[in-house]
mmCIF file of C-alpha atoms and ligand atoms in Angstrom:
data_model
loop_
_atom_site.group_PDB
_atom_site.id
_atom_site.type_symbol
_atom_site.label_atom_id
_atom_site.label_comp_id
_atom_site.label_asym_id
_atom_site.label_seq_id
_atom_site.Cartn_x
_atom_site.Cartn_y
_atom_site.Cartn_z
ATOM 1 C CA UNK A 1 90.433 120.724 90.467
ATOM 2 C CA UNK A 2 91.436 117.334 89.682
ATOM 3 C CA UNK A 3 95.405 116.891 88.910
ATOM 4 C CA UNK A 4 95.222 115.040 85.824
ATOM 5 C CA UNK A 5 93.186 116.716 82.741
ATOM 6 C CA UNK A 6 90.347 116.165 80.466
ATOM 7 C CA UNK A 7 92.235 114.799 77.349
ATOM 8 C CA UNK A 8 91.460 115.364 73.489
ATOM 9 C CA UNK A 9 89.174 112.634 71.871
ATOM 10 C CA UNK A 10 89.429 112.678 68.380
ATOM 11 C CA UNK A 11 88.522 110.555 65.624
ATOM 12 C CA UNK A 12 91.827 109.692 63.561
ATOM 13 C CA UNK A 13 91.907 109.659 59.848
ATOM 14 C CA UNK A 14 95.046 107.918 59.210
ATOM 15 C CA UNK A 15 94.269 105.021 61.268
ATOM 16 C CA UNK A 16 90.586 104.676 60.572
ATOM 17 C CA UNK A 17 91.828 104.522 57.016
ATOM 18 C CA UNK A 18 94.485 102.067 58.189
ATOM 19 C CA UNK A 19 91.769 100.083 59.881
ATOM 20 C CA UNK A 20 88.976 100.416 57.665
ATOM 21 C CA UNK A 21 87.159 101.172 60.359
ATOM 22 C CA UNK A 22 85.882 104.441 62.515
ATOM 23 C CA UNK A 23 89.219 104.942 64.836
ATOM 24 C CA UNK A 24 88.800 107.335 67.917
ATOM 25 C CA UNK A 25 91.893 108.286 69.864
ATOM 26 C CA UNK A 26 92.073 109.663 73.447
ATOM 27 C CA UNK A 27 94.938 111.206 73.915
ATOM 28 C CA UNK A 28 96.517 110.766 77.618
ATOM 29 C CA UNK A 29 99.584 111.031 76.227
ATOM 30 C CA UNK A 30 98.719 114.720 76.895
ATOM 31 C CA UNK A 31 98.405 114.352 80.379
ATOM 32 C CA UNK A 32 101.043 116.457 82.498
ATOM 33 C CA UNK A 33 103.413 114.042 83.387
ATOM 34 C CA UNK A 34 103.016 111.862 80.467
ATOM 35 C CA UNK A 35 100.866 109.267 80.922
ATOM 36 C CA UNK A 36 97.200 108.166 81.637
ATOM 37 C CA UNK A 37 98.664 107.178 85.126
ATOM 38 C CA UNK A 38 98.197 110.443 87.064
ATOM 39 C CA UNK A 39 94.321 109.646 86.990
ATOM 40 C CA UNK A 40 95.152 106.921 89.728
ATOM 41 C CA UNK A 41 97.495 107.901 91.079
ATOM 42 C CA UNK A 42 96.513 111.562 91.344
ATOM 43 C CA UNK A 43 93.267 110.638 93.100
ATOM 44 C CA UNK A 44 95.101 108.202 95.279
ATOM 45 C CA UNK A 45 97.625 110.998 96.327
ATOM 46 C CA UNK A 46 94.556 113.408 96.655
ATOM 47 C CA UNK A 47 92.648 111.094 98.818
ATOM 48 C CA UNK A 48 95.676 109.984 101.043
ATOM 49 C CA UNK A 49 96.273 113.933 101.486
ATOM 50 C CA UNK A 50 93.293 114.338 102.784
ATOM 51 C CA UNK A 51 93.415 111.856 105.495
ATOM 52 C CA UNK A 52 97.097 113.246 106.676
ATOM 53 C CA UNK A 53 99.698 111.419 104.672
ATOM 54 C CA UNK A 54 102.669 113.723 104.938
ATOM 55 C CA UNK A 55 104.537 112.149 102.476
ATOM 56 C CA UNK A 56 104.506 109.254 99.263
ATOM 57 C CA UNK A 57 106.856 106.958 98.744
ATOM 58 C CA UNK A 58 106.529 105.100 95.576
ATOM 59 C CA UNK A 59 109.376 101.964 93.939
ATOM 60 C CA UNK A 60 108.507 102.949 89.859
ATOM 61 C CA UNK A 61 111.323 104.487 87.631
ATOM 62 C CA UNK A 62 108.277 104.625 85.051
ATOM 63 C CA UNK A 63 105.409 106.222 84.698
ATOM 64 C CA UNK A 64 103.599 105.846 87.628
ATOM 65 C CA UNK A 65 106.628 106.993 89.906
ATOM 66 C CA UNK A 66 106.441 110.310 87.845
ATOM 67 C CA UNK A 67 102.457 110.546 88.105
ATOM 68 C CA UNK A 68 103.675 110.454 91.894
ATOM 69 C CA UNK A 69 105.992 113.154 91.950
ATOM 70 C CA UNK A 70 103.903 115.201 89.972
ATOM 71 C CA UNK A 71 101.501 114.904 92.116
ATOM 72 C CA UNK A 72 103.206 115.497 95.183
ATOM 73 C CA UNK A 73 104.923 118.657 94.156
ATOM 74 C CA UNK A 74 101.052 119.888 93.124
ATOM 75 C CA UNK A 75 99.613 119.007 96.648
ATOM 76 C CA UNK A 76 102.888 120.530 98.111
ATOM 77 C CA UNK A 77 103.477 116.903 99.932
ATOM 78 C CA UNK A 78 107.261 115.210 99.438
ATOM 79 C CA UNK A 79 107.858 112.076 97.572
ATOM 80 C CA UNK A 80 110.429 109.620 97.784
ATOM 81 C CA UNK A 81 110.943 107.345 94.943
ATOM 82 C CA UNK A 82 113.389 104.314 95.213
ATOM 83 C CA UNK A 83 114.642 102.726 91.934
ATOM 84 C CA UNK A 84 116.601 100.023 90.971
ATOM 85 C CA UNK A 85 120.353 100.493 89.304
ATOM 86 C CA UNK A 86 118.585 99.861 85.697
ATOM 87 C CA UNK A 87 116.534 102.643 85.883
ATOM 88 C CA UNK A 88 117.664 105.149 82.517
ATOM 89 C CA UNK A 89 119.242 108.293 83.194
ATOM 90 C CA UNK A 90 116.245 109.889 81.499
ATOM 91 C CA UNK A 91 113.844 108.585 84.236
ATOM 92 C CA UNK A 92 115.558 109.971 87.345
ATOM 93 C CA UNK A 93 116.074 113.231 85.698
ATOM 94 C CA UNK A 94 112.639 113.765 85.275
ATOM 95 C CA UNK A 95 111.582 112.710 88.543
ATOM 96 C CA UNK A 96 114.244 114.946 90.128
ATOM 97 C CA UNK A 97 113.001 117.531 87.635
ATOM 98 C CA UNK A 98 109.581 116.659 89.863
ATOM 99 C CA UNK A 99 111.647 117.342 92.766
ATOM 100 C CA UNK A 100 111.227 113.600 93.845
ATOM 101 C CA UNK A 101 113.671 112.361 96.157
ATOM 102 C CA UNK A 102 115.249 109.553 94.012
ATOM 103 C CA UNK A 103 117.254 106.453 96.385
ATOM 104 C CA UNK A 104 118.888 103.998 93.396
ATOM 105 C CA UNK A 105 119.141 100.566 95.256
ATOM 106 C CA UNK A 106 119.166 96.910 94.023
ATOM 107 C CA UNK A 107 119.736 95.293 90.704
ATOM 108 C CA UNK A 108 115.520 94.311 90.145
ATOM 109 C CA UNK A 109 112.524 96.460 91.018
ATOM 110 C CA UNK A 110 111.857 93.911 93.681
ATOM 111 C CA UNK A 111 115.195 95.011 95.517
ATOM 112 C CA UNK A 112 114.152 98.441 94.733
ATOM 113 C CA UNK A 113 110.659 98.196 96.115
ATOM 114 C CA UNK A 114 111.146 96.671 99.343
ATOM 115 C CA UNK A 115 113.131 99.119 100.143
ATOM 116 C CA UNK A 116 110.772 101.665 99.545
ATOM 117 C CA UNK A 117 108.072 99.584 101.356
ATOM 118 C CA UNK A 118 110.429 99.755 104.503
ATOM 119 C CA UNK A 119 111.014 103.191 104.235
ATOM 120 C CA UNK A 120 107.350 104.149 104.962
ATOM 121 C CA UNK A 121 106.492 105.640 107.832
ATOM 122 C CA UNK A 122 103.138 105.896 109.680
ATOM 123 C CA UNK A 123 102.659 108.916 108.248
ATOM 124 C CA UNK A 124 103.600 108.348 104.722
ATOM 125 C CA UNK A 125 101.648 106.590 102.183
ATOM 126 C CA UNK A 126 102.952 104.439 99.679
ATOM 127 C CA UNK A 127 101.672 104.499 96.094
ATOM 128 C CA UNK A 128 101.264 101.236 94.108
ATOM 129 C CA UNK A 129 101.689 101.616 90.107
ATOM 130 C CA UNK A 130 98.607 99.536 89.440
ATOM 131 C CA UNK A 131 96.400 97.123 92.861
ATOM 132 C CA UNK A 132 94.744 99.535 94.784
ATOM 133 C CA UNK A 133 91.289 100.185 94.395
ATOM 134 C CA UNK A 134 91.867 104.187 94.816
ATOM 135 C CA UNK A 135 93.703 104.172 91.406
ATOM 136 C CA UNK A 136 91.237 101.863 89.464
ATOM 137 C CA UNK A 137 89.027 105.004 90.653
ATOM 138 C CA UNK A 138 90.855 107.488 89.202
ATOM 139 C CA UNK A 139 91.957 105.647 85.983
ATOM 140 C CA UNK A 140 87.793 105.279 85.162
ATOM 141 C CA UNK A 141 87.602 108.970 84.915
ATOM 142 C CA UNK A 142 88.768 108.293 81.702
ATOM 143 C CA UNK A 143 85.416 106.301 80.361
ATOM 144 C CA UNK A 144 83.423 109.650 82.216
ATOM 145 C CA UNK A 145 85.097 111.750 79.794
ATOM 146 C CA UNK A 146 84.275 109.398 76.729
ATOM 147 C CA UNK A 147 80.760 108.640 78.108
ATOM 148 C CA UNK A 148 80.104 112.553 78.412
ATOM 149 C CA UNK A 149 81.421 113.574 74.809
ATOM 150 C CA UNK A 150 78.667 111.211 73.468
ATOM 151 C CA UNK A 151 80.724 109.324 71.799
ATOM 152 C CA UNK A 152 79.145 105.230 72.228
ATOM 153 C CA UNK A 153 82.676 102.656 70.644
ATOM 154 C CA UNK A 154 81.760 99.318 69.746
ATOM 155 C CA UNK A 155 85.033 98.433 71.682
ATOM 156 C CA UNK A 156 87.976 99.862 73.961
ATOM 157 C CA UNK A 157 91.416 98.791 73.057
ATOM 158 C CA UNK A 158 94.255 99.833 75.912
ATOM 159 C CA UNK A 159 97.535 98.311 76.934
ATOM 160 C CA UNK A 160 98.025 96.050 79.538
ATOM 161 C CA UNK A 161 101.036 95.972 82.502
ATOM 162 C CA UNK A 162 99.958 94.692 85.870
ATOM 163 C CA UNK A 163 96.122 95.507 85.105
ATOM 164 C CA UNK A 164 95.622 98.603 86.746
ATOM 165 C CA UNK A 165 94.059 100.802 83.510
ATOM 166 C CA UNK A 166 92.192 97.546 82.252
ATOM 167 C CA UNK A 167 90.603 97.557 85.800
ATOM 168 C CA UNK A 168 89.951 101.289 86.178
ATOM 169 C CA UNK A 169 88.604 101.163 81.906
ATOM 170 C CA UNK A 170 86.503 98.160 83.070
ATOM 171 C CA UNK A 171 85.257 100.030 86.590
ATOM 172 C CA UNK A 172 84.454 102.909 84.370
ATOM 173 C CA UNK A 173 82.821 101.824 81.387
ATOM 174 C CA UNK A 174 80.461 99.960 84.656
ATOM 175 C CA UNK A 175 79.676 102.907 86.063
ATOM 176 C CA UNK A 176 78.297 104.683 82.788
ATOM 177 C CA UNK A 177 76.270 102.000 82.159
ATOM 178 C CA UNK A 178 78.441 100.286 79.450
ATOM 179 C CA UNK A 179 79.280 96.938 81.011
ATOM 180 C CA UNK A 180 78.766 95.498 77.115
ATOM 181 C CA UNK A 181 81.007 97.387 75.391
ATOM 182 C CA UNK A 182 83.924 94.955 75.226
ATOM 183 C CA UNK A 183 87.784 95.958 75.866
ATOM 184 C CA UNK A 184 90.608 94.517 73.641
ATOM 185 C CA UNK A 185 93.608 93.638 75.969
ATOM 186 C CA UNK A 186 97.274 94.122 74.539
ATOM 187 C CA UNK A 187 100.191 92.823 75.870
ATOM 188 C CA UNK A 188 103.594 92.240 73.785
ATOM 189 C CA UNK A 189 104.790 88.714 73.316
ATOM 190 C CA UNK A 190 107.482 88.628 76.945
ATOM 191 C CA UNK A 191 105.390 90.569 78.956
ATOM 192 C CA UNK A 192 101.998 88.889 78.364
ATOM 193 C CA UNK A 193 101.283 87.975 82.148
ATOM 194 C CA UNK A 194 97.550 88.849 81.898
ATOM 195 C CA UNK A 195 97.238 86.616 78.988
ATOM 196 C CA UNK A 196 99.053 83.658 80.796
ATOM 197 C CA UNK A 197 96.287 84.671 83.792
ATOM 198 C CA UNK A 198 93.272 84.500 81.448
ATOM 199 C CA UNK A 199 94.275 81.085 80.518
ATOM 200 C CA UNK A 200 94.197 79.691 83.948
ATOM 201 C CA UNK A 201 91.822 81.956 85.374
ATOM 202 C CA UNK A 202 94.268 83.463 88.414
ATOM 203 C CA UNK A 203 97.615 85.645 88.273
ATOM 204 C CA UNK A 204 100.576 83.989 87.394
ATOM 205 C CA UNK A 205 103.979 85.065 88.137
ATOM 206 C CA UNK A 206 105.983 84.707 84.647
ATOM 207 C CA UNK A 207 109.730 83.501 84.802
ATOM 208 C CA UNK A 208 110.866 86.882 83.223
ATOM 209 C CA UNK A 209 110.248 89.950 81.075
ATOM 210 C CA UNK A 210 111.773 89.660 77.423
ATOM 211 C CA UNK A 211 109.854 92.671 76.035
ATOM 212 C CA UNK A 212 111.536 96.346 75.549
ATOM 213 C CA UNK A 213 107.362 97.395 76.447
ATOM 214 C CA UNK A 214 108.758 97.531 79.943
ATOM 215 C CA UNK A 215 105.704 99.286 81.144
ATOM 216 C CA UNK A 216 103.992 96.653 80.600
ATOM 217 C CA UNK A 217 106.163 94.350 82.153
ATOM 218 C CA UNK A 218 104.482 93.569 85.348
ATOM 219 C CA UNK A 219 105.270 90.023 86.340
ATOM 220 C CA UNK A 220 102.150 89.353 87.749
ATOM 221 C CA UNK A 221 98.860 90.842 86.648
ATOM 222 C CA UNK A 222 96.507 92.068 89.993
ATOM 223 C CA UNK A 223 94.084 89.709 91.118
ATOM 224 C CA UNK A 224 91.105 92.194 90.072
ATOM 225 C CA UNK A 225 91.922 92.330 86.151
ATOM 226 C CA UNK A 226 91.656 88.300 86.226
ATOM 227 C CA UNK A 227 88.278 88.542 88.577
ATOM 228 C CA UNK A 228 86.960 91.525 85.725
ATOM 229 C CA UNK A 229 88.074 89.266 82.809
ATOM 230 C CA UNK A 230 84.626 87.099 84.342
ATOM 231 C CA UNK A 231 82.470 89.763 84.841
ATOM 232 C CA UNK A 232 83.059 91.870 81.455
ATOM 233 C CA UNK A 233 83.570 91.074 77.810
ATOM 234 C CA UNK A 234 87.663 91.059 77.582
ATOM 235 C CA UNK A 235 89.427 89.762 74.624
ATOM 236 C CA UNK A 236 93.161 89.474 74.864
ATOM 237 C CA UNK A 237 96.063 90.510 71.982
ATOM 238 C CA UNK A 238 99.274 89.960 71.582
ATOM 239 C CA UNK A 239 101.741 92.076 69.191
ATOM 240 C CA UNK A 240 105.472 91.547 68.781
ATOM 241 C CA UNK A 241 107.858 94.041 70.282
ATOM 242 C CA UNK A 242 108.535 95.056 66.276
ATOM 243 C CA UNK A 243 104.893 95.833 65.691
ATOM 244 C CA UNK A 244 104.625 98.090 68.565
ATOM 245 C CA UNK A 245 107.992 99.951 67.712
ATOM 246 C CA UNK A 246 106.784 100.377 64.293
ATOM 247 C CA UNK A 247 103.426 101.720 65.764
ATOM 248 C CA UNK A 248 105.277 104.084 67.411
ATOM 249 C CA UNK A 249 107.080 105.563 64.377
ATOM 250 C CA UNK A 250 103.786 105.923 62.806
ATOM 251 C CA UNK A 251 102.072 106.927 65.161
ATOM 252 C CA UNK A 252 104.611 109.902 65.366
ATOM 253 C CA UNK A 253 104.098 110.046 61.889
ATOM 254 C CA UNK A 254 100.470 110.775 61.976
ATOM 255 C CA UNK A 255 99.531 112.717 64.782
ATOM 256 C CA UNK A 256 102.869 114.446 65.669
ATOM 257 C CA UNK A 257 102.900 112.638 69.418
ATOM 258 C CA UNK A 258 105.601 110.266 70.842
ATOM 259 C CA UNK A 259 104.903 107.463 73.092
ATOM 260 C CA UNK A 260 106.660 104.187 74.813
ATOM 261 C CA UNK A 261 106.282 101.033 72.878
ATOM 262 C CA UNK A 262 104.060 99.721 76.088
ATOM 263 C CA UNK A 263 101.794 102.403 74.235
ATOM 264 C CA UNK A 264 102.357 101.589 70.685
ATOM 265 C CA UNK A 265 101.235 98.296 71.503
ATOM 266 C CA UNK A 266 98.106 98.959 71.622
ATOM 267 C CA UNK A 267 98.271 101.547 68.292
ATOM 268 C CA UNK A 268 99.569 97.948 66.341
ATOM 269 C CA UNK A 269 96.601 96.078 66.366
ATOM 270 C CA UNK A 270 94.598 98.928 65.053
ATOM 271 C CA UNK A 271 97.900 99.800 62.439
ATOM 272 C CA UNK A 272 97.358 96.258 60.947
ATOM 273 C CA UNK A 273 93.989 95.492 61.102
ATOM 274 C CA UNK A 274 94.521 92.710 63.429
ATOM 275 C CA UNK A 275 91.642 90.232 62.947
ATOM 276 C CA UNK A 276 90.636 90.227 66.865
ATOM 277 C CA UNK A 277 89.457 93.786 65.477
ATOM 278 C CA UNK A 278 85.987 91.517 64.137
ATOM 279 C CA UNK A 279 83.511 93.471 62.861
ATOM 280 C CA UNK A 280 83.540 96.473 65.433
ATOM 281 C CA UNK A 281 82.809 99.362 63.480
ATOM 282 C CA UNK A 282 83.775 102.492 65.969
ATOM 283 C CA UNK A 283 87.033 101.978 68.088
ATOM 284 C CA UNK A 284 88.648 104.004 70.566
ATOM 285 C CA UNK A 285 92.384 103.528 71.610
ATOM 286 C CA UNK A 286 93.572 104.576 75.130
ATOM 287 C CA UNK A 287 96.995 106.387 73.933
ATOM 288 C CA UNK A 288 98.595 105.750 77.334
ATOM 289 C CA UNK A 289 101.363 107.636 76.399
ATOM 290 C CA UNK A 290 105.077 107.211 78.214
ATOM 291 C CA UNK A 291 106.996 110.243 79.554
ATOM 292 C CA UNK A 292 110.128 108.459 79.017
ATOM 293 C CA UNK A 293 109.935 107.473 75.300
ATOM 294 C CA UNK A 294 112.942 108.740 73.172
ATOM 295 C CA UNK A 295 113.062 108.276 69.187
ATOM 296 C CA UNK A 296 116.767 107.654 69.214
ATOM 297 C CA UNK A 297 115.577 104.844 71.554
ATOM 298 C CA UNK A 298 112.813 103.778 69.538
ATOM 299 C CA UNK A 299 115.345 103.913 66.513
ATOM 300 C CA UNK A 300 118.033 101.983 67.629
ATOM 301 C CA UNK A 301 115.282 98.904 69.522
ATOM 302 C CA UNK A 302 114.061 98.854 65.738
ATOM 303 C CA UNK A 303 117.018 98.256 64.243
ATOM 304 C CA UNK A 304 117.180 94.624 65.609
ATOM 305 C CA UNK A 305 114.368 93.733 63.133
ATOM 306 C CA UNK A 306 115.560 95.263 60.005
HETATM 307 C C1 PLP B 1 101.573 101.876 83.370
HETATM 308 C C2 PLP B 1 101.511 101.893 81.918
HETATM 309 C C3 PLP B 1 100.880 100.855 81.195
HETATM 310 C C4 PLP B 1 100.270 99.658 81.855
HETATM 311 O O1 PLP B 1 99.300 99.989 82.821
HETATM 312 P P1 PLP B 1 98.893 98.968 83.963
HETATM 313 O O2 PLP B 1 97.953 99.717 84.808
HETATM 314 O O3 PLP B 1 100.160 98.584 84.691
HETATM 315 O O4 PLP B 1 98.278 97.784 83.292
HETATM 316 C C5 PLP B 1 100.830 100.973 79.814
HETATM 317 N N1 PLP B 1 101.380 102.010 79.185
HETATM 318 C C6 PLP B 1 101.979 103.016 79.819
HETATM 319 C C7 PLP B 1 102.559 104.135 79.045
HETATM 320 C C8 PLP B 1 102.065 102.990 81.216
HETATM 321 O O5 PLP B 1 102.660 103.997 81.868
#
């Protein structure tokens, strides 16, 4: 059995009324440790498992370093996760909750990660939150699911960090035969590195991250996102960090679920009837989810804007 699981799809009446449109949701929110990213990484884990790794080290506070220690606790292999000073309190409670190993070290992820890239052994494997090909792999599970409920969108909207869903979405939507139904790409203004690569056709590094989305803020975008944006229909969005906060709130509103603004990101566009929505006429979000979203959080963010 797989780790991660077969998530709801549902067609949502607020937002299609919202969008004045037919709005599908799948829900990955619902996934174990919070987030779509146990697909990846759970098949990455698997497959390292299988060829001997005796333990994971990952250098993500977020979701992917949970999707880690979830998965190592299931497959009964340790994890070591190293994160930088800012990590929240929140975040290395529920990794030790995971019974991760948690090392804080360095002020930036970067500090934080080479670390943890020194630390493993040649036994160990280390887990990347979003370039490896094993995780694209996993993530496309997701379109397998869509593709065998019989549901056919017009267009895939899903958030976008350093490019690891968009390539696993894009991998899968390939492999069911649906290389022309188009994804819609959303990044928040400050964190919009794969719209800064689409312009110039390669991964750029951006100067810094000035969006609370900080799942999504990957400096860099991986090289395959950029190569997919040529080989498949990919439109890019950007939101504001209010728009996704107030996504969230109604979001939570509406179906009951919390997620991270990196989520609600893509939940705005849809919200507001963003014109990049054209004329599609049957949409499906990816609700990514985020283990670590908080309302009081999400609150006190959105009290910048008021
Ligand atoms: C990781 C993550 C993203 C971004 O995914 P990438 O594969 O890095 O593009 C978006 N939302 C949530 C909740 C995430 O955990």
């Amino acid at each position: 059995m797989p780790l991660h699981a077969n998530t709801p799809l549902f067609e949502s009446r607020q937002m299609s009324l919202s969008a004045g449109r037919s709005v599908w949701l799948k829900l990955d929110s619902l996934q174990p440790p919070g987030s779509f990213k146990i697909r990846g990484v759970g098949f990455a884990c698997e497959t390292h498992a299988a060829r001997g790794a005796r333990r994971f080290v990952s250098s993500s506070g977020g979701n992917a370093g949970l999707a880690v220690a979830y998965a190592g606790r299931n497959l009964t292999i340790p994890v070591t996760v190293v994160v930088p000073e800012t990590t929240s309190e929140r975040a290395k409670e529920l990794l030790r909750l995971e019974n991760a190993e948690v090392i804080v070290h360095g002020a930036s992820w970067q500090e934080a990660n080479e670390l943890a890239v020194s630390l493993v052994g040649e036994h160990d494997a280390f887990i990347h939150p979003f370039d490896d090909p094993l995780l694209w792999q996993g993530h496309a599970t997701l379109v397998d699911e869509v593709f065998r409920s019989g549901l056919e969108p017009d267009a895939i909207i899903l958030s976008v960090g350093g490019g690891g869903l968009l390539s696993g979405v894009a991998e899968g939507l390939h492999r069911n035969g649906w290389g022309h139904i188009p994804i819609l790409a959303v990044e928040t203004d400050g964190a919009a590195s794969f719209h800064e690569a689409t312009k110039v056709g390669r991964p750029v590094e951006l100067e810094r991250i000035t969006s609370i989305a900080t799942s999504l803020g990957a400096k860099r975008v991986c090289e395959r996102a950029v190569q997919w944006s040529r080989e498949h229909p990919i439109r890019s969005i950007l939101v504001s960090d209010q728009s996704a906060l107030s996504a969230c709130e109604r979001f939570l509103a509406d179906h009951r679920v919390l997620v991270e603004p990196a989520c609600g990101a893509s939940l705005a566009p849809v919200y507001e009837n963003a014109s990049e929505l054209g004329n599609f006429s049957t949409v499906l979000v990816v609700v990514c989810g985020g283990a670590t979203a908080m309302i009081d959080q999400i609150r006190q963010w959105s009290k910048r804007y008021v």
